[in-house]
CSV table of C-alpha atoms in Angstrom, one decimal:
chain,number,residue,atom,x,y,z
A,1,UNK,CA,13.4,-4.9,-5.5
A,2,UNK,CA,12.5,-2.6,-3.1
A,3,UNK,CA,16.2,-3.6,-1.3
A,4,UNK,CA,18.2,-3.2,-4.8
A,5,UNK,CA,16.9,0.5,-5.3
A,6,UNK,CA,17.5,1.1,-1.8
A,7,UNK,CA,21.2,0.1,-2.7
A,8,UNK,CA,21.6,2.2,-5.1
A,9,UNK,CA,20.2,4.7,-3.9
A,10,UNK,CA,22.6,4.5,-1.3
A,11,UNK,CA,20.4,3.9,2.0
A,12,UNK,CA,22.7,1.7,4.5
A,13,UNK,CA,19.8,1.1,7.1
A,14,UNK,CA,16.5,-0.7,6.6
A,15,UNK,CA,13.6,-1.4,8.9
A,16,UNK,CA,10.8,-3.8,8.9
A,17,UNK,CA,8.3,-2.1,11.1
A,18,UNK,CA,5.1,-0.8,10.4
A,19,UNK,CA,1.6,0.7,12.3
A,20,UNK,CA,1.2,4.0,13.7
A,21,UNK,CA,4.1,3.2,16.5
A,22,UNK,CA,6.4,2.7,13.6
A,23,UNK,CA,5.5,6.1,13.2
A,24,UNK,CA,6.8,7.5,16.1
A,25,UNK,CA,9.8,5.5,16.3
A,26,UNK,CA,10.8,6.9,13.0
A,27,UNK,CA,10.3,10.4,13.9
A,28,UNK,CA,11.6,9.7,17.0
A,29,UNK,CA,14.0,7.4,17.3
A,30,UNK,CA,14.0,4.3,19.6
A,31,UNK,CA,17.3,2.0,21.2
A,32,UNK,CA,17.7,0.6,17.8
A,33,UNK,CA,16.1,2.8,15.5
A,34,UNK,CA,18.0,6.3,14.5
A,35,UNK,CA,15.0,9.3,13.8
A,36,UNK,CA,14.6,10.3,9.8
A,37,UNK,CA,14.5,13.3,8.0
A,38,UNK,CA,11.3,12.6,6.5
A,39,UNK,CA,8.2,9.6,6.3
A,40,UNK,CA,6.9,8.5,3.5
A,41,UNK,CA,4.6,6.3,2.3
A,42,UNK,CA,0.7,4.5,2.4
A,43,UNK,CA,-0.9,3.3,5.2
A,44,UNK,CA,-4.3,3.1,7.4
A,45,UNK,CA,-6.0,5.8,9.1
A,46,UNK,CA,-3.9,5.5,12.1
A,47,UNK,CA,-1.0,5.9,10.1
A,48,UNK,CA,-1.9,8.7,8.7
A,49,UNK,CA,-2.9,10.6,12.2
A,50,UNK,CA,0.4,9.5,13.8
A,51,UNK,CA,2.2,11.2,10.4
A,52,UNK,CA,-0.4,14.7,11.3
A,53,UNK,CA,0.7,14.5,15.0
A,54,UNK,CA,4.8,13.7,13.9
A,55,UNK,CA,4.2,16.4,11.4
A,56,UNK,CA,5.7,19.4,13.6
A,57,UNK,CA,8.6,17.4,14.3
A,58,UNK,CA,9.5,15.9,11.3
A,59,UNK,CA,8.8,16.3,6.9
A,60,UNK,CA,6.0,13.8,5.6
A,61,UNK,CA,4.7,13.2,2.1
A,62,UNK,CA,1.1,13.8,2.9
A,63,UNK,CA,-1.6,12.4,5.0
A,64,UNK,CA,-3.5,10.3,2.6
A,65,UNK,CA,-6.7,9.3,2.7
A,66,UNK,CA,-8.1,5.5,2.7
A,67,UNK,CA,-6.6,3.9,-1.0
A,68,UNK,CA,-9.5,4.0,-3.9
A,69,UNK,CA,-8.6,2.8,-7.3
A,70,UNK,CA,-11.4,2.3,-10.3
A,71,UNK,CA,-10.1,0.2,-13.3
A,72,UNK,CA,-11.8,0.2,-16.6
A,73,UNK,CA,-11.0,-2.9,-18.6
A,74,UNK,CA,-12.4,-4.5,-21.8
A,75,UNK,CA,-12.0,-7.0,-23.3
A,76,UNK,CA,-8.7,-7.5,-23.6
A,77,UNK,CA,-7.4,-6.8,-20.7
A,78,UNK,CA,-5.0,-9.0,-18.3
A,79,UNK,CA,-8.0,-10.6,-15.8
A,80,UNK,CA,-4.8,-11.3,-13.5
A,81,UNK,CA,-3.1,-8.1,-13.2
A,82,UNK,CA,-6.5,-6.0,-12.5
A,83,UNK,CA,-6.6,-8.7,-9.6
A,84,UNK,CA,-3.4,-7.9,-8.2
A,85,UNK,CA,-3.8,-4.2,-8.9
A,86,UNK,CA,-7.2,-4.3,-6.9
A,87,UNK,CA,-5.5,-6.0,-3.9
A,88,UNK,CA,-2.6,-3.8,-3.7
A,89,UNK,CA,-5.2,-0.9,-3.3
A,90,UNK,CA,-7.5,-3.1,-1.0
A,91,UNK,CA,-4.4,-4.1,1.2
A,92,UNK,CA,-4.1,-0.6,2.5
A,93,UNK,CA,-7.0,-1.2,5.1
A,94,UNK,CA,-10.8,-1.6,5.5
A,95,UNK,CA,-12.0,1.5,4.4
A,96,UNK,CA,-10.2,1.0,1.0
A,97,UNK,CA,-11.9,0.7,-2.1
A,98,UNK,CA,-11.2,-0.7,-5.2
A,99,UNK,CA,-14.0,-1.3,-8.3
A,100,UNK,CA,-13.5,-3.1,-11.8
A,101,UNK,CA,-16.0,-2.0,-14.2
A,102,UNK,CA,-15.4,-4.0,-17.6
A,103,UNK,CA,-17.7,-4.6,-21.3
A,104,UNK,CA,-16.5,-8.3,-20.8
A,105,UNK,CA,-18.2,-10.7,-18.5
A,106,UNK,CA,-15.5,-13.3,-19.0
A,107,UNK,CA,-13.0,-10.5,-17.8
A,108,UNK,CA,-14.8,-9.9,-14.7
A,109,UNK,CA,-15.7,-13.8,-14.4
A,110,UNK,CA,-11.9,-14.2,-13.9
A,111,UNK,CA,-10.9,-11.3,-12.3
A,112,UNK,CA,-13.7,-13.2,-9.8
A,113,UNK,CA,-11.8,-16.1,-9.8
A,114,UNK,CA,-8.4,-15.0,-9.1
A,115,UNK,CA,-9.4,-12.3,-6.6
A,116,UNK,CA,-11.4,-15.8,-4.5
A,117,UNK,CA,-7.8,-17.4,-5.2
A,118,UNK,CA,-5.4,-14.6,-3.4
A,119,UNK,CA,-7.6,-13.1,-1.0
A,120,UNK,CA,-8.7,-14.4,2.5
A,121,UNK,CA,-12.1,-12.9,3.2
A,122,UNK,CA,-12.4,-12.6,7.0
């Protein structure tokens, strides 16, 4: 999807890096990578210190802070998406929260379940 918008949008270059050296090579530019205009975008807290220090050189969205999201849910609620919109949240790095707080024990039961089914705990 994210290719498609890019399409349309009218982008004609795409990279697959990421990390705090991605970065640099984006406000930079490397052998193979042309600097941008501007960086956007989530990441850990060494992304976010490399987009303070590239700051200066080049436009960023913001420095954001470690991901925190808090769903309420009853009873009602889709057990599966709240699991996938935890981990998309969690995904962002260690210090990332992410909370369910529901009136339903089955909700949270399965929300359990599928969170144990995606997620490796390390």
């Amino acid at each position: 999807m994210v290719l498609v918008a890019a399409d349309i949008c009218g982008v004609n270059e795409v990279y697959r890096v990421g990390g705090a050296q991605a970065i640099a090579a984006l406000a930079y530019g490397t052998k193979t990578i042309e600097p941008v205009r501007k960086i956007v975008g989530p990441g850990s807290k060494y992304v976010t210190a490399a987009k303070i220090l590239v700051s200066t050189d080049v436009a960023i969205d913001m420095p954001a802070g470690p991901s925190e999201v808090l769903i309420l849910a009853d009873e009602s609620a889709d057990a599966r998406l709240i699991a996938f919109d935890m981990i998309s949240q969690a995904e962002h790095g260690i210090d990332s929260v992410a909370g369910l707080i529901t009136t339903s024990k089955k909700v949270a039961l399965q929300v359990q379940d599928y969170l144990s089914k995606i997620v490796i705990f390390s």
